[in-house]
Amino acid sequence: MKRRTLDLLFSIGGLGLAVLLLVVGIVLTTNANFANSYVHDQLAAQHVSFTPADKLSDEEKKSDCLREYAGQQLTTGKQAECYANEYIGLHLQSIAGGKTYADLGEPQTALREQVAQAEQTNAANLADLQKQLADVTAQRETVFKGETLRGLLLTSYGFSEFGRKAGQGALAMYLGAALLLLLSIAGLVHAFRTPSSETFAAPERERVTT
């Protein structure tokens, strides 16, 4: 095969791959921009702001991100992760001894049964049992709301991470496309500088001896 033909084949193939990588990069960039914009708009619409630095509790001050974002409006995925884990998560630990919504279901059910039995027998501790049930019910509702909000914020954070990784992938595609473009241009230049009669890996002719 002629060397010029081989150079042209590799160069044209490289240009094709460069175009393909460029298209993939554009698609990833579009997805990254959508994810970032969507997360920003959805979070900004909630008007959630971090507690100002001078109003943070001693426990809250132990969190680096709560100090970093103090007083800022919550608009990014990283901020959502911080608010969910370091703020809501911290306060959920102080409710019902850190028990979850599911954990509180069993004692709530047990108290309901005790209250029902006490009502039937007109027991002396009926009022106390009713108060315990009201407290557990209030705790469970508060924990449910907190866990739900925390889950939504972490979902936003996860979605933003997909966008961030898509942006990183797009950058890799652009760099790959640029490299292939430079190599293809170099191949084309080399092809046109190579004599048309030059061959690639041609077998050497055996010398005839007499």
Coordinates of C-alpha atoms in Angstrom, one line a residue:
M1 CA 0.0 0.0 0.0
K2 CA 1.2 3.5 -0.8
R3 CA 2.2 5.5 2.2
R4 CA 0.1 8.5 1.1
T5 CA -3.0 6.4 0.9
L6 CA -2.4 5.0 4.4
D7 CA -1.9 8.5 5.8
L8 CA -5.1 9.7 4.2
L9 CA -7.1 6.7 5.5
F10 CA -5.9 7.3 9.1
S11 CA -6.4 11.0 8.8
I12 CA -9.9 10.8 7.5
G13 CA -10.8 8.2 10.1
G14 CA -9.3 10.4 12.8
L15 CA -11.4 13.3 11.6
G16 CA -14.5 11.2 11.7
L17 CA -13.8 10.1 15.3
A18 CA -13.1 13.7 16.3
V19 CA -16.5 14.7 14.9
L20 CA -18.1 11.9 16.8
L21 CA -16.4 12.8 20.1
L22 CA -17.4 16.5 19.5
V23 CA -21.1 15.5 19.1
V24 CA -21.0 13.3 22.2
G25 CA -19.4 16.2 24.1
I26 CA -22.1 18.6 23.0
V27 CA -24.8 16.1 24.2
L28 CA -23.1 15.7 27.6
T29 CA -22.7 19.5 27.9
T30 CA -26.4 20.0 27.2
N31 CA -27.3 17.4 29.8
A32 CA -25.0 19.0 32.3
N33 CA -26.4 22.4 31.8
F34 CA -29.9 21.1 32.1
A35 CA -29.2 19.3 35.4
N36 CA -27.5 22.3 36.9
S37 CA -30.2 24.7 35.8
Y38 CA -33.0 22.5 36.9
V39 CA -31.5 21.9 40.3
H40 CA -30.8 25.6 40.8
D41 CA -34.3 26.7 39.7
Q42 CA -36.1 24.1 41.9
L43 CA -34.0 24.8 45.0
A44 CA -34.2 28.6 44.5
A45 CA -38.0 28.4 44.3
Q46 CA -38.1 27.0 47.8
H47 CA -36.5 30.2 49.3
V48 CA -34.5 28.1 51.8
S49 CA -31.5 29.9 53.4
F50 CA -28.8 28.7 55.7
T51 CA -28.7 30.0 59.3
P52 CA -26.4 33.1 59.6
A53 CA -23.1 32.4 61.2
D54 CA -23.9 34.4 64.4
K55 CA -27.0 32.3 65.0
L56 CA -25.5 28.9 64.6
S57 CA -25.7 26.6 67.6
D58 CA -22.6 25.1 69.1
E59 CA -23.4 21.8 67.4
E60 CA -24.1 23.4 64.1
K61 CA -20.8 25.3 64.3
K62 CA -19.0 22.0 64.2
S63 CA -20.0 21.5 60.6
D64 CA -17.6 23.0 58.1
C65 CA -20.2 23.4 55.4
L66 CA -22.8 25.0 57.7
R67 CA -20.1 27.6 58.5
E68 CA -19.1 27.9 54.8
Y69 CA -22.7 28.5 53.5
A70 CA -23.9 30.4 56.6
G71 CA -26.5 33.1 55.5
Q72 CA -26.6 31.9 51.9
Q73 CA -29.6 30.9 49.9
L74 CA -29.8 27.2 49.1
T75 CA -29.4 26.9 45.3
T76 CA -26.8 24.2 44.5
G77 CA -26.6 20.4 44.9
K78 CA -23.6 20.6 47.3
Q79 CA -25.6 23.0 49.4
A80 CA -28.5 20.7 49.4
E81 CA -26.3 17.8 50.6
C82 CA -25.0 20.0 53.4
Y83 CA -28.4 21.2 54.5
A84 CA -29.9 17.7 54.4
N85 CA -27.1 15.9 56.3
E86 CA -25.6 18.5 58.5
Y87 CA -28.7 20.6 59.4
I88 CA -31.8 18.5 59.0
G89 CA -29.9 15.3 59.9
L90 CA -28.5 17.0 63.1
H91 CA -31.9 18.2 64.3
L92 CA -33.6 14.8 63.5
Q93 CA -31.1 13.2 65.9
S94 CA -32.5 15.4 68.7
I95 CA -36.1 14.2 68.1
A96 CA -37.2 11.0 69.8
G97 CA -33.6 10.0 70.6
G98 CA -32.7 9.8 66.9
K99 CA -35.4 7.3 66.1
T100 CA -36.7 7.2 62.5
Y101 CA -40.3 7.4 61.3
A102 CA -40.4 3.6 61.0
D103 CA -38.9 3.2 64.5
L104 CA -41.6 5.3 66.0
G105 CA -44.4 3.2 64.4
E106 CA -44.2 0.4 66.9
P107 CA -44.4 2.5 70.1
Q108 CA -47.2 4.6 68.6
T109 CA -49.2 1.5 67.8
A110 CA -48.6 0.1 71.3
L111 CA -49.8 3.3 72.9
R112 CA -52.9 3.4 70.8
E113 CA -53.8 -0.1 72.0
Q114 CA -53.1 0.9 75.6
V115 CA -55.2 4.1 75.3
A116 CA -58.1 2.0 73.8
Q117 CA -57.9 -0.4 76.7
A118 CA -57.7 2.4 79.3
E119 CA -60.7 4.1 77.7
Q120 CA -62.7 0.9 78.1
T121 CA -61.8 0.4 81.7
N122 CA -61.7 4.1 82.5
A123 CA -58.2 3.6 83.9
A124 CA -56.6 6.2 86.1
N125 CA -53.6 6.6 83.8
L126 CA -55.7 7.3 80.7
A127 CA -54.8 11.0 80.6
D128 CA -51.1 10.1 80.9
L129 CA -51.3 7.5 78.1
Q130 CA -53.1 10.0 75.9
K131 CA -50.4 12.5 76.4
Q132 CA -47.7 9.9 75.6
L133 CA -49.6 9.0 72.4
A134 CA -49.9 12.7 71.4
D135 CA -46.2 13.2 72.0
V136 CA -45.1 10.2 70.0
T137 CA -47.6 11.1 67.2
A138 CA -46.2 14.6 67.0
Q139 CA -42.6 13.3 67.0
R140 CA -43.4 10.8 64.3
E141 CA -45.1 13.5 62.1
T142 CA -42.1 15.8 62.6
V143 CA -39.6 13.1 61.8
F144 CA -41.6 12.2 58.7
K145 CA -41.6 15.7 57.4
G146 CA -37.9 16.1 58.2
E147 CA -36.9 12.8 56.5
T148 CA -39.0 13.6 53.5
L149 CA -37.4 17.0 53.0
R150 CA -34.0 15.5 53.6
G151 CA -34.7 12.8 51.0
L152 CA -35.8 15.4 48.5
L153 CA -32.7 17.5 49.0
L154 CA -30.4 14.5 48.7
T155 CA -32.2 13.6 45.4
S156 CA -31.5 17.1 44.1
Y157 CA -27.8 16.6 45.2
G158 CA -27.7 13.3 43.4
F159 CA -29.2 14.8 40.2
S160 CA -26.6 17.6 40.3
E161 CA -23.8 15.0 40.6
F162 CA -25.0 13.4 37.4
G163 CA -24.8 16.9 35.8
R164 CA -21.3 17.4 37.2
K165 CA -20.1 14.0 35.9
A166 CA -21.7 14.7 32.5
G167 CA -19.7 18.0 32.4
Q168 CA -16.5 16.1 33.2
G169 CA -17.3 13.6 30.5
A170 CA -17.9 16.4 28.0
L171 CA -14.5 17.9 28.8
A172 CA -12.9 14.5 28.1
M173 CA -14.7 14.3 24.8
Y174 CA -13.6 17.8 23.8
L175 CA -10.0 17.0 24.7
G176 CA -10.1 13.8 22.7
A177 CA -11.7 15.5 19.7
A178 CA -9.0 18.2 19.8
L179 CA -6.2 15.6 20.0
L180 CA -7.6 13.6 17.1
L181 CA -8.1 16.7 15.1
L182 CA -4.4 17.7 15.5
L183 CA -3.2 14.2 14.7
S184 CA -5.4 14.1 11.6
I185 CA -4.2 17.4 10.4
A186 CA -0.6 16.3 10.9
G187 CA -1.4 13.1 9.0
L188 CA -2.8 15.1 6.1
V189 CA 0.2 17.3 6.0
H190 CA 2.5 14.3 6.0
A191 CA 0.4 12.6 3.3
F192 CA 0.8 15.5 0.9
R193 CA 4.5 15.8 1.6
T194 CA 5.1 12.2 0.9
P195 CA 6.0 11.2 -2.6
S196 CA 3.1 9.4 -4.4
S197 CA 5.4 6.5 -5.3
E198 CA 6.5 5.8 -1.7
T199 CA 5.1 2.6 -0.3
F200 CA 4.6 1.4 3.3
A201 CA 6.3 -1.7 4.5
A202 CA 7.1 -2.9 1.0
P203 CA 9.1 -6.2 0.9
E204 CA 12.7 -5.8 0.0
R205 CA 13.8 -7.3 -3.3
E206 CA 16.3 -10.1 -3.1
R207 CA 19.6 -9.3 -4.7
V208 CA 20.4 -11.6 -7.6
T209 CA 23.9 -13.0 -7.4
T210 CA 25.8 -14.5 -10.3

